[in-house]
Tab-separated table of C-alpha atoms and ligand atoms in Angstrom:
chain	number	residue	atom	x	y	z
L	268	UNK	CA	-116.455	60.911	-36.960
L	269	UNK	CA	-113.825	60.167	-34.321
L	270	UNK	CA	-116.247	58.230	-32.112
L	271	UNK	CA	-119.214	55.891	-32.553
L	272	UNK	CA	-120.986	56.963	-29.398
L	273	UNK	CA	-120.711	59.703	-26.780
L	274	UNK	CA	-122.057	59.227	-23.279
L	275	UNK	CA	-122.906	62.514	-21.538
L	276	UNK	CA	-122.895	62.054	-17.743
L	277	UNK	CA	-120.462	59.435	-16.434
L	278	UNK	CA	-122.426	58.520	-13.313
L	279	UNK	CA	-123.668	55.169	-12.082
L	280	UNK	CA	-125.661	54.746	-15.285
L	281	UNK	CA	-123.432	56.459	-17.850
L	282	UNK	CA	-120.023	55.104	-16.909
L	283	UNK	CA	-120.830	51.364	-16.935
L	284	UNK	CA	-122.741	51.953	-20.189
L	285	UNK	CA	-119.735	53.707	-21.746
L	286	UNK	CA	-117.496	50.819	-20.654
L	287	UNK	CA	-119.974	48.262	-22.030
L	288	UNK	CA	-120.056	49.934	-25.456
L	289	UNK	CA	-116.261	50.137	-25.478
L	290	UNK	CA	-116.102	46.454	-24.541
L	291	UNK	CA	-118.106	45.710	-27.688
L	292	UNK	CA	-115.455	47.456	-29.776
L	293	UNK	CA	-117.180	50.830	-30.223
L	294	UNK	CA	-115.123	54.005	-30.075
L	295	UNK	CA	-116.568	55.785	-27.035
L	296	UNK	CA	-116.264	59.345	-25.768
L	297	UNK	CA	-117.293	59.905	-22.140
L	298	UNK	CA	-118.304	63.445	-21.179
L	299	UNK	CA	-118.701	64.743	-17.650
L	300	UNK	CA	-118.497	68.193	-16.095
L	301	UNK	CA	-117.026	66.867	-12.851
L	302	UNK	CA	-113.214	67.285	-12.989
L	303	UNK	CA	-112.628	64.868	-10.106
L	304	UNK	CA	-114.549	62.136	-11.900
L	305	UNK	CA	-112.548	62.675	-15.088
L	306	UNK	CA	-109.266	62.674	-13.130
L	307	UNK	CA	-110.181	59.343	-11.510
L	308	UNK	CA	-111.027	57.847	-14.908
L	309	UNK	CA	-107.776	59.078	-16.452
L	310	UNK	CA	-106.006	57.214	-13.646
L	311	UNK	CA	-108.200	54.188	-14.495
L	312	UNK	CA	-109.890	54.340	-11.102
L	313	UNK	CA	-113.629	53.613	-10.740
L	314	UNK	CA	-115.230	56.451	-8.738
L	315	UNK	CA	-117.856	54.074	-7.279
L	316	UNK	CA	-118.318	50.342	-6.869
L	317	UNK	CA	-119.895	48.368	-9.723
L	318	UNK	CA	-119.145	44.662	-10.078
L	319	UNK	CA	-116.621	44.031	-12.875
L	320	UNK	CA	-116.357	47.702	-13.900
L	321	UNK	CA	-112.833	48.307	-12.565
L	322	UNK	CA	-111.443	45.448	-14.624
L	323	UNK	CA	-113.274	46.751	-17.692
L	324	UNK	CA	-112.014	50.296	-17.139
L	325	UNK	CA	-108.444	48.988	-17.050
L	326	UNK	CA	-108.955	46.975	-20.237
L	327	UNK	CA	-110.882	49.240	-22.623
L	328	UNK	CA	-110.176	52.599	-24.304
L	329	UNK	CA	-112.401	55.499	-23.308
L	330	UNK	CA	-112.049	59.028	-24.707
L	331	UNK	CA	-112.805	61.679	-22.080
L	332	UNK	CA	-113.946	65.295	-22.215
L	333	UNK	CA	-115.466	67.926	-19.940
L	334	UNK	CA	-117.230	69.721	-22.817
L	335	UNK	CA	-120.723	68.566	-23.768
L	336	UNK	CA	-120.238	70.041	-27.254
L	337	UNK	CA	-117.499	67.458	-27.891
L	338	UNK	CA	-120.202	64.767	-27.772
L	339	UNK	CA	-121.068	65.769	-31.354
L	340	UNK	CA	-117.850	64.008	-32.442
L	341	UNK	CA	-119.907	60.804	-32.354
L	342	UNK	CA	-122.912	59.878	-34.459
L	343	UNK	CA	-124.897	58.750	-31.397
L	344	UNK	CA	-125.105	60.831	-28.234
L	345	UNK	CA	-126.539	59.158	-25.148
L	346	UNK	CA	-127.640	61.425	-22.291
L	347	UNK	CA	-127.212	59.829	-18.843
L	348	UNK	CA	-127.353	62.961	-16.716
L	349	UNK	CA	-129.188	63.068	-13.369
L	350	UNK	CA	-132.868	64.040	-13.321
L	351	UNK	CA	-133.805	64.882	-9.752
L	352	UNK	CA	-137.226	66.044	-8.617
L	353	UNK	CA	-137.983	69.490	-7.218
L	354	UNK	CA	-139.856	69.546	-3.903
L	355	UNK	CA	-142.614	71.099	-6.059
L	356	UNK	CA	-143.385	67.539	-7.274
L	357	UNK	CA	-141.914	68.292	-10.666
L	358	UNK	CA	-138.984	66.912	-12.637
L	359	UNK	CA	-135.853	69.064	-12.361
L	360	UNK	CA	-134.638	69.263	-15.948
L	361	UNK	CA	-131.920	71.851	-15.441
L	362	UNK	CA	-128.958	69.571	-16.133
L	363	UNK	CA	-130.671	68.043	-19.169
L	364	UNK	CA	-131.589	71.510	-20.496
L	365	UNK	CA	-128.038	72.732	-19.983
L	366	UNK	CA	-126.634	69.770	-21.947
L	367	UNK	CA	-129.227	70.311	-24.705
L	368	UNK	CA	-128.243	73.971	-24.992
L	369	UNK	CA	-124.579	72.958	-25.293
L	370	UNK	CA	-125.475	70.459	-28.010
L	371	UNK	CA	-127.856	72.666	-30.013
L	372	UNK	CA	-125.208	74.532	-32.038
L	373	UNK	CA	-123.144	71.428	-32.848
L	374	UNK	CA	-125.828	68.909	-33.813
L	375	UNK	CA	-125.809	67.928	-37.478
L	376	UNK	CA	-127.964	65.817	-39.753
L	377	UNK	CA	-127.458	62.143	-38.990
L	378	UNK	CA	-126.959	62.636	-35.247
L	379	UNK	CA	-128.956	60.498	-32.817
L	380	UNK	CA	-129.736	61.979	-29.395
L	381	UNK	CA	-130.781	59.226	-27.018
L	382	UNK	CA	-132.193	59.915	-23.558
L	383	UNK	CA	-131.119	57.226	-21.092
L	384	UNK	CA	-131.920	59.341	-18.019
L	385	UNK	CA	-135.221	58.654	-16.281
L	386	UNK	CA	-137.684	61.330	-17.358
L	387	UNK	CA	-141.295	62.442	-16.853
L	388	UNK	CA	-143.814	61.461	-19.548
L	389	UNK	CA	-143.510	63.591	-22.706
L	390	UNK	CA	-139.937	64.727	-21.999
L	391	UNK	CA	-138.621	62.878	-25.080
L	392	UNK	CA	-141.182	64.707	-27.246
L	393	UNK	CA	-140.104	67.942	-25.529
L	394	UNK	CA	-136.466	67.257	-26.449
L	395	UNK	CA	-137.460	66.508	-30.046
L	396	UNK	CA	-139.598	69.663	-30.142
L	397	UNK	CA	-136.727	71.723	-28.700
L	398	UNK	CA	-134.359	70.575	-31.446
L	399	UNK	CA	-137.017	71.128	-34.127
L	400	UNK	CA	-137.875	74.571	-32.777
L	401	UNK	CA	-134.327	75.868	-32.441
L	402	UNK	CA	-132.627	74.091	-35.342
L	403	UNK	CA	-135.501	73.275	-37.693
L	404	UNK	CA	-134.639	69.553	-37.833
L	405	UNK	CA	-137.184	67.026	-39.041
L	406	UNK	CA	-136.935	64.595	-36.118
L	407	UNK	CA	-136.877	60.981	-37.226
L	408	UNK	CA	-135.508	61.962	-40.650
L	409	UNK	CA	-132.614	64.461	-40.221
L	410	UNK	CA	-131.857	63.874	-36.555
L	411	UNK	CA	-133.025	60.987	-34.369
L	412	UNK	CA	-134.389	61.267	-30.835
L	413	UNK	CA	-135.394	58.339	-28.631
L	414	UNK	CA	-135.852	57.338	-25.015
L	415	UNK	CA	-133.920	54.199	-24.079
L	416	UNK	CA	-134.535	53.894	-20.332
L	417	UNK	CA	-132.185	52.221	-17.880
L	418	UNK	CA	-133.718	49.575	-15.606
L	419	UNK	CA	-130.580	47.855	-14.362
L	420	UNK	CA	-129.944	47.376	-10.627
L	421	UNK	CA	-126.762	48.888	-9.235
L	422	UNK	CA	-124.112	46.209	-8.774
L	423	UNK	CA	-125.576	44.000	-11.510
L	424	UNK	CA	-124.975	46.298	-14.474
L	425	UNK	CA	-122.645	44.163	-16.544
L	426	UNK	CA	-124.777	41.081	-16.075
L	427	UNK	CA	-128.129	42.787	-16.768
L	428	UNK	CA	-127.074	45.010	-19.688
L	429	UNK	CA	-126.828	41.893	-21.840
L	430	UNK	CA	-130.075	40.303	-20.713
L	431	UNK	CA	-132.764	42.805	-19.630
L	432	UNK	CA	-135.073	43.732	-22.507
L	433	UNK	CA	-133.952	47.126	-23.813
L	434	UNK	CA	-136.979	49.402	-24.272
L	435	UNK	CA	-136.699	51.908	-27.146
L	436	UNK	CA	-139.208	54.691	-27.778
L	437	UNK	CA	-138.277	56.650	-30.898
L	438	UNK	CA	-139.728	59.948	-32.149
L	439	UNK	CA	-140.870	60.040	-35.789
L	440	UNK	CA	-140.166	57.545	-38.568
L	441	UNK	CA	-136.693	56.159	-37.984
L	442	UNK	CA	-135.461	57.175	-34.519
L	443	UNK	CA	-136.431	53.866	-32.900
L	444	UNK	CA	-134.638	51.859	-35.554
L	445	UNK	CA	-131.467	53.998	-35.258
L	446	UNK	CA	-131.455	53.755	-31.426
L	447	UNK	CA	-132.148	49.999	-31.580
L	448	UNK	CA	-129.181	49.493	-33.903
L	449	UNK	CA	-126.831	51.130	-31.383
L	450	UNK	CA	-128.121	49.287	-28.312
L	451	UNK	CA	-128.418	45.861	-29.946
L	452	UNK	CA	-124.613	45.511	-29.841
L	453	UNK	CA	-125.002	45.010	-26.085
L	454	UNK	CA	-126.836	41.729	-26.733
L	455	UNK	CA	-130.198	42.246	-24.999
L	456	UNK	CA	-133.482	41.987	-26.901
L	457	UNK	CA	-134.717	45.350	-28.212
L	458	UNK	CA	-138.372	46.179	-27.589
L	459	UNK	CA	-139.701	49.007	-29.731
L	460	UNK	CA	-142.501	51.255	-28.488
L	461	UNK	CA	-143.529	54.933	-28.443
L	462	UNK	CA	-141.536	57.524	-26.480
L	463	UNK	CA	-144.235	58.098	-23.870
L	464	UNK	CA	-144.756	54.358	-23.338
L	465	UNK	CA	-141.006	53.945	-22.810
L	466	UNK	CA	-141.093	56.786	-20.251
L	467	UNK	CA	-144.132	55.342	-18.474
L	468	UNK	CA	-142.661	51.821	-18.454
L	469	UNK	CA	-139.505	53.074	-16.748
L	470	UNK	CA	-141.081	55.203	-14.058
L	471	UNK	CA	-143.801	52.639	-13.357
L	472	UNK	CA	-141.150	49.894	-13.033
L	473	UNK	CA	-139.838	51.908	-10.091
L	474	UNK	CA	-143.274	52.930	-8.799
L	475	UNK	CA	-144.201	49.246	-8.669
L	476	UNK	CA	-141.187	48.547	-6.444
L	477	UNK	CA	-141.742	51.621	-4.292
L	478	UNK	CA	-145.413	50.742	-3.683
L	479	UNK	CA	-144.606	47.041	-3.223
L	480	UNK	CA	-142.347	47.885	-0.283
L	481	UNK	CA	-144.699	50.520	1.177
L	482	UNK	CA	-147.216	47.762	1.955
L	483	UNK	CA	-145.026	45.689	4.320
L	484	UNK	CA	-143.668	48.933	5.784
L	485	UNK	CA	-147.198	50.106	6.586
L	486	UNK	CA	-148.056	46.639	7.872
L	487	UNK	CA	-145.007	46.795	10.167
L	488	UNK	CA	-146.364	50.027	11.693
L	489	UNK	CA	-149.874	48.589	11.893
L	490	UNK	CA	-148.559	45.498	13.705
L	491	UNK	CA	-146.797	47.666	16.284
L	492	UNK	CA	-150.134	49.345	17.114
L	493	UNK	CA	-151.730	45.959	17.677
L	494	UNK	CA	-148.774	44.380	19.441
L	495	UNK	CA	-148.554	41.876	16.587
L	496	UNK	CA	-145.507	40.430	14.876
L	497	UNK	CA	-145.122	41.662	11.280
L	498	UNK	CA	-142.992	38.711	10.176
L	499	UNK	CA	-145.575	36.228	11.455
L	500	UNK	CA	-148.393	38.126	9.726
L	501	UNK	CA	-146.441	38.177	6.448
L	502	UNK	CA	-145.858	34.449	6.784
L	503	UNK	CA	-149.590	33.937	7.396
L	504	UNK	CA	-150.378	35.965	4.259
L	505	UNK	CA	-147.905	34.222	2.005
L	506	UNK	CA	-147.696	30.648	3.268
L	507	UNK	CA	-149.105	28.186	0.728
L	508	UNK	CA	-151.369	30.917	-0.633
L	509	UNK	CA	-151.401	31.172	-4.420
L	510	UNK	CA	-152.284	34.878	-4.414
L	511	UNK	CA	-149.844	35.940	-1.656
L	512	UNK	CA	-146.591	37.735	-2.271
L	513	UNK	CA	-146.303	40.368	0.470
L	514	UNK	CA	-142.699	41.650	0.463
L	515	UNK	CA	-140.588	42.174	3.598
L	516	UNK	CA	-140.288	45.523	5.408
L	517	UNK	CA	-137.154	47.670	5.388
L	518	UNK	CA	-135.816	51.141	4.696
L	519	UNK	CA	-137.055	51.829	1.173
L	520	UNK	CA	-135.405	54.705	-0.652
L	521	UNK	CA	-132.407	55.438	-2.885
L	522	UNK	CA	-131.927	58.020	-5.556
L	523	UNK	CA	-134.362	56.465	-8.058
L	524	UNK	CA	-137.267	55.197	-5.959
L	525	UNK	CA	-137.449	58.389	-3.896
L	526	UNK	CA	-138.045	60.660	-6.880
L	527	UNK	CA	-139.282	58.732	-9.911
L	528	UNK	CA	-142.841	58.504	-8.516
L	529	UNK	CA	-142.984	62.318	-8.635
L	530	UNK	CA	-142.694	62.181	-12.428
L	531	UNK	CA	-146.114	60.528	-12.473
L	532	UNK	CA	-147.497	62.382	-9.470
L	533	UNK	CA	-146.805	65.774	-11.121
L	534	UNK	CA	-149.950	65.310	-13.206
L	535	UNK	CA	-151.625	62.314	-11.700
L	536	UNK	CA	-155.291	61.580	-12.342
L	537	UNK	CA	-155.372	60.275	-8.741
L	538	UNK	CA	-153.241	62.857	-6.964
L	539	UNK	CA	-151.901	61.844	-3.595
L	540	UNK	CA	-151.834	58.089	-3.968
L	541	UNK	CA	-148.129	57.921	-4.736
L	542	UNK	CA	-147.398	60.685	-2.253
L	543	UNK	CA	-148.959	58.429	0.372
L	544	UNK	CA	-146.656	55.593	-0.731
L	545	UNK	CA	-143.745	58.024	-0.389
L	546	UNK	CA	-144.897	59.145	3.058
L	547	UNK	CA	-145.173	55.561	4.300
L	548	UNK	CA	-141.628	54.735	3.192
L	549	UNK	CA	-140.280	58.038	4.479
L	550	UNK	CA	-141.852	57.508	7.906
L	551	UNK	CA	-140.018	54.227	8.628
L	552	UNK	CA	-136.987	55.929	10.288
L	553	UNK	CA	-139.344	57.913	12.577
L	554	UNK	CA	-141.254	54.698	13.362
L	555	UNK	CA	-137.983	52.985	14.340
L	556	UNK	CA	-136.915	55.886	16.565
L	557	UNK	CA	-140.313	55.999	18.279
L	558	UNK	CA	-140.165	52.229	18.768
L	559	UNK	CA	-136.755	52.545	20.448
L	560	UNK	CA	-138.048	55.270	22.755
L	561	UNK	CA	-141.059	53.198	23.748
L	562	UNK	CA	-138.724	50.402	24.822
L	563	UNK	CA	-135.635	52.089	26.266
L	564	UNK	CA	-136.996	55.508	27.214
L	565	UNK	CA	-135.411	58.791	26.243
L	566	UNK	CA	-132.506	58.399	23.831
L	567	UNK	CA	-130.676	61.464	25.114
L	568	UNK	CA	-127.175	60.362	26.104
L	569	UNK	CA	-127.822	56.764	25.049
L	570	UNK	CA	-125.486	55.171	22.557
L	571	UNK	CA	-127.186	54.034	19.345
L	572	UNK	CA	-125.133	52.039	16.838
L	573	UNK	CA	-126.420	52.354	13.275
L	574	UNK	CA	-125.222	49.525	11.042
L	575	UNK	CA	-125.309	50.623	7.396
L	576	UNK	CA	-125.501	53.941	5.567
L	577	UNK	CA	-125.977	52.697	1.997
L	578	UNK	CA	-129.508	52.839	0.610
L	579	UNK	CA	-129.545	49.089	0.019
L	580	UNK	CA	-127.502	45.980	0.716
L	581	UNK	CA	-124.193	45.467	-1.041
L	582	UNK	CA	-123.888	48.946	-2.569
L	583	UNK	CA	-121.693	51.939	-1.728
L	584	UNK	CA	-124.451	54.317	-2.899
L	585	UNK	CA	-125.613	56.519	-0.018
L	586	UNK	CA	-127.644	58.942	-2.084
L	587	UNK	CA	-131.115	59.466	-0.629
L	588	UNK	CA	-130.548	56.663	1.880
L	589	UNK	CA	-133.018	56.537	4.759
L	590	UNK	CA	-130.132	55.475	7.018
L	591	UNK	CA	-128.944	59.087	6.864
L	592	UNK	CA	-132.429	60.244	7.811
L	593	UNK	CA	-132.420	57.784	10.713
L	594	UNK	CA	-129.089	59.192	11.929
L	595	UNK	CA	-130.451	62.759	11.693
L	596	UNK	CA	-133.571	61.834	13.690
L	597	UNK	CA	-131.475	60.079	16.346
L	598	UNK	CA	-129.234	63.122	16.640
L	599	UNK	CA	-132.329	65.248	17.157
L	600	UNK	CA	-133.134	62.977	20.130
L	601	UNK	CA	-129.642	63.839	21.480
L	602	UNK	CA	-128.577	60.195	21.186
L	603	UNK	CA	-124.862	59.406	20.873
L	604	UNK	CA	-124.873	57.933	17.382
L	605	UNK	CA	-122.105	55.637	16.126
L	606	UNK	CA	-122.244	54.492	12.505
L	607	UNK	CA	-120.563	51.591	10.765
L	608	UNK	CA	-120.693	50.776	7.050
L	609	UNK	CA	-117.789	48.988	5.348
L	610	UNK	CA	-119.023	49.857	1.828
L	611	UNK	CA	-119.598	53.613	1.699
L	612	UNK	CA	-117.185	56.461	1.108
L	613	UNK	CA	-118.351	58.475	4.126
L	614	UNK	CA	-115.886	57.679	6.918
L	615	UNK	CA	-117.519	55.544	9.633
L	616	UNK	CA	-116.389	53.752	12.792
L	617	UNK	CA	-115.290	50.124	12.768
L	618	UNK	CA	-117.917	47.514	13.670
L	619	UNK	CA	-116.485	46.834	17.139
L	620	UNK	CA	-116.177	50.514	17.964
L	621	UNK	CA	-119.749	51.208	16.828
L	622	UNK	CA	-121.434	48.442	18.828
L	623	UNK	CA	-119.181	48.748	21.896
L	624	UNK	CA	-121.351	49.542	24.959
L	625	UNK	CA	-124.293	50.449	22.708
L	626	UNK	CA	-127.747	50.747	24.291
L	627	UNK	CA	-129.390	50.187	20.919
L	628	UNK	CA	-128.102	48.564	17.711
L	629	UNK	CA	-130.098	49.256	14.524
L	630	UNK	CA	-129.598	47.390	11.266
L	631	UNK	CA	-130.277	50.218	8.825
L	632	UNK	CA	-128.873	48.424	5.765
L	633	UNK	CA	-129.002	44.648	5.441
L	634	UNK	CA	-125.441	44.303	4.136
L	635	UNK	CA	-124.522	40.637	3.995
L	636	UNK	CA	-121.721	41.002	6.543
L	637	UNK	CA	-124.174	42.224	9.209
L	638	UNK	CA	-126.564	39.313	8.768
L	639	UNK	CA	-124.383	36.636	10.329
L	640	UNK	CA	-124.363	34.729	13.632
L	641	UNK	CA	-120.859	36.140	14.217
L	642	UNK	CA	-122.109	39.738	13.946
L	643	UNK	CA	-124.929	38.920	16.369
L	644	UNK	CA	-122.487	37.280	18.808
L	645	UNK	CA	-120.295	40.390	18.642
L	646	UNK	CA	-123.284	42.624	19.389
L	647	UNK	CA	-124.263	40.358	22.276
L	648	UNK	CA	-120.808	40.370	23.816
L	649	UNK	CA	-119.798	43.991	23.170
L	650	UNK	CA	-123.015	45.990	23.483
L	651	UNK	CA	-124.684	46.556	26.838
L	652	UNK	CA	-126.202	43.542	28.554
L	653	UNK	CA	-129.710	44.914	27.983
L	654	UNK	CA	-129.052	46.276	24.466
L	655	UNK	CA	-132.061	46.601	22.187
L	656	UNK	CA	-131.633	45.275	18.645
L	657	UNK	CA	-133.725	46.936	15.924
L	658	UNK	CA	-133.879	44.785	12.817
L	659	UNK	CA	-136.650	45.758	10.354
L	660	UNK	CA	-135.059	43.535	7.676
L	661	UNK	CA	-135.035	40.453	9.875
L	662	UNK	CA	-131.380	40.288	9.042
L	663	UNK	CA	-130.642	38.031	12.039
L	664	UNK	CA	-133.593	35.724	11.406
L	665	UNK	CA	-135.152	36.213	14.866
L	666	UNK	CA	-138.372	37.516	13.320
L	667	UNK	CA	-138.479	40.604	15.576
L	668	UNK	CA	-138.296	44.262	14.568
L	669	UNK	CA	-137.493	45.236	18.163
L	670	UNK	CA	-135.988	42.726	20.605
L	671	UNK	CA	-133.277	42.637	23.246
L	672	UNK	CA	-129.973	41.169	22.083
L	673	UNK	CA	-130.296	38.173	24.461
L	674	UNK	CA	-133.765	37.453	23.059
L	675	UNK	CA	-132.532	37.710	19.450
L	676	UNK	CA	-129.711	35.312	20.192
L	677	UNK	CA	-132.027	32.835	21.945
L	678	UNK	CA	-134.556	32.986	19.102
L	679	UNK	CA	-131.935	32.453	16.390
L	680	UNK	CA	-130.270	29.645	18.346
L	681	UNK	CA	-133.664	27.927	18.694
L	682	UNK	CA	-134.507	28.141	14.991
U	142	LIG	N1	-128.380	55.040	-10.407
U	142	LIG	C1	-129.228	54.154	-10.864
U	142	LIG	O1	-129.218	53.025	-10.399
U	142	LIG	C2	-130.192	54.482	-11.997
U	142	LIG	C3	-130.907	53.441	-12.557
U	142	LIG	C4	-131.773	53.715	-13.599
U	142	LIG	C5	-131.919	55.013	-14.056
U	142	LIG	N2	-131.234	56.034	-13.485
U	142	LIG	C6	-131.398	57.380	-14.026
U	142	LIG	O2	-130.256	57.664	-14.821
U	142	LIG	C7	-129.917	59.062	-14.716
U	142	LIG	C8	-128.506	59.188	-14.192
U	142	LIG	O3	-128.434	58.634	-12.904
U	142	LIG	P1	-127.042	58.401	-12.176
U	142	LIG	O4	-127.350	57.677	-10.909
U	142	LIG	O5	-126.067	57.793	-13.128
U	142	LIG	O6	-126.631	59.892	-11.856
U	142	LIG	P2	-125.218	60.432	-11.363
U	142	LIG	O7	-125.511	61.647	-10.573
U	142	LIG	O8	-124.440	59.288	-10.748
U	142	LIG	O9	-124.474	60.810	-12.701
U	142	LIG	C9	-124.776	61.921	-13.445
U	142	LIG	C10	-123.446	62.444	-13.999
U	142	LIG	O10	-123.762	63.489	-14.909
U	142	LIG	C11	-122.822	64.526	-14.741
U	142	LIG	N3	-123.439	65.758	-15.259
U	142	LIG	C12	-124.498	66.433	-14.751
U	142	LIG	N4	-124.788	67.481	-15.532
U	142	LIG	C13	-123.896	67.461	-16.565
U	142	LIG	C14	-123.688	68.262	-17.691
U	142	LIG	N5	-124.479	69.316	-17.944
U	142	LIG	N6	-122.688	67.951	-18.512
U	142	LIG	C15	-121.901	66.866	-18.290
U	142	LIG	N7	-122.051	66.063	-17.242
U	142	LIG	C16	-123.036	66.346	-16.391
U	142	LIG	C17	-122.531	64.542	-13.255
U	142	LIG	O11	-121.287	65.160	-12.984
U	142	LIG	C18	-122.547	63.043	-12.925
U	142	LIG	O12	-121.265	62.475	-13.004
U	142	LIG	C19	-130.988	59.662	-13.821
U	142	LIG	O13	-132.027	60.158	-14.624
U	142	LIG	C20	-131.466	58.503	-13.005
U	142	LIG	O14	-132.785	58.689	-12.529
U	142	LIG	C21	-130.355	55.782	-12.473
C-alpha cells in the first residue's frame, strides 16, 4: 500500500485530521472533489482558518487526489464528508452514498472504512450492510467498519485531537480494535462502544449544547415580555446556587448544531421537543429585529451596523450563521445594513465605515475585538448620538440586550 490512511473530504474536519495523522508520521492521502480546495493545498495554503494548521500544512507531506477510488491505496479510509439534513427532518446521505459507490469496486479484504462524519443512528450499520450486500464481505473479519465521531471545536482542533476521548463504535468482531489502533497514534484515550452508541453520543453531545443555549435564549424573550433584565435574572439563578448553571443568551447556530438534532428528531419518541429547541434558537434574529423596531420605530431607511457574520466568536466559519439570517430580516425591513467582520471570507465593510452614522449597532458575533472599551468608544463617537446598541451576548458588559450607546457607556464606566 502506498498510504497508511486516506481521508475522504478535506473540510474543516477532514483536513486538520489528515494533517494530524501526517504529523504522526503516517503516509496520508487526502481526497476531495473540490478542485479549488486541492489547488489551495498544492500551494500549501489553508482554505480556512484553524489554529496551527497552516504551519502543519507547510511542514508535512500530504498526497492529494480528486478521485474517491484512490482512497483504496491506503489500508484505512476515513470518511469526513458533509452530512447535511433535508428540510424533511432527515439526514441527507447523498455525498456519503456517492463516496461509498465509488469505493465499492475497489475495496479489498483488510480495508477499514471509518465514518468520521456525524451521522443518524444506525448509519454505520447501514454502511456495513451496504458493503456486505454488494460485495459479500464479512464485516469485522474481512473488512472493518466503525464510527469514530468528531467532537472537536473549530479553532481548537490540534489541541483537542490529542486530549478529547476518542469514541470508537466498531461493527462485528474486530472493527473497533482496528479503528482504535489507527486513532491511538493521535494520543487521546480510545473509548470503545457499539456503533449506535457512538452515533448517539455524538449527536447528543451537540443536542445538549443546542438545548443548553435555547434556555437562556427563551428566557431573554420572556424577560422582554415582562420588561425584565435577562442578565440580572441569570445572575439571580446562578449566584451561589449549587444547582444553577444557566448559560448566556446569543445567536446559537452553525453547521453542526443547526442540523444534528434532526438526526434524532427524524424518529424521535418525543417528536417536536428538539424542533422547539431549534425554533427558539432560530427565532432570536427575529426577536432582535422586533426589539429594535419597538425602540427606534420603523427600520426603513435607518442604518443598522451588524458586527459579525461568523457563527461564533473567533472563527471564519459563516455556514448556517444566524448573523446572515439577521441581515436578511433587516433587509426585509428595508434597513440600510452595513456589515463588518474581520474574520470571514465574505467581503465586509471596515469597522469605522460600518458604525459611521448608524442608528442601530448589533453585535451578532461576540468576536473578541468587538468586546472592548475601544470598540464601544468608537461606536459612541461615530454612530448617531441616539444610536441603539443591541448586544445579546453582553459583549460590552453593560448587562443590556437593548440600550442606547450613551447608556451602555455609562453602565460600563460605572462597573
Ligand atoms: N465543522 C465542524 O466543526 C464539525 C465538527 C464535528 C463533526 N462534523 C461533521 O463532520 C462532517 C464534515 O464536516 P465539515 O465541516 O468538515 O464539512 P465540509 O463541508 O467543510 O467538508 C466536506 C468536504 O468533503 C468534500 N466532499 C463532499 N462530497 C465528496 C465526495 N463525494 N468525494 C470527495 N469529497 C467530497 C467537500 O468538497 C468538502 O471539502 C459532517 O458530517 C459534520 O457534521 C463537523
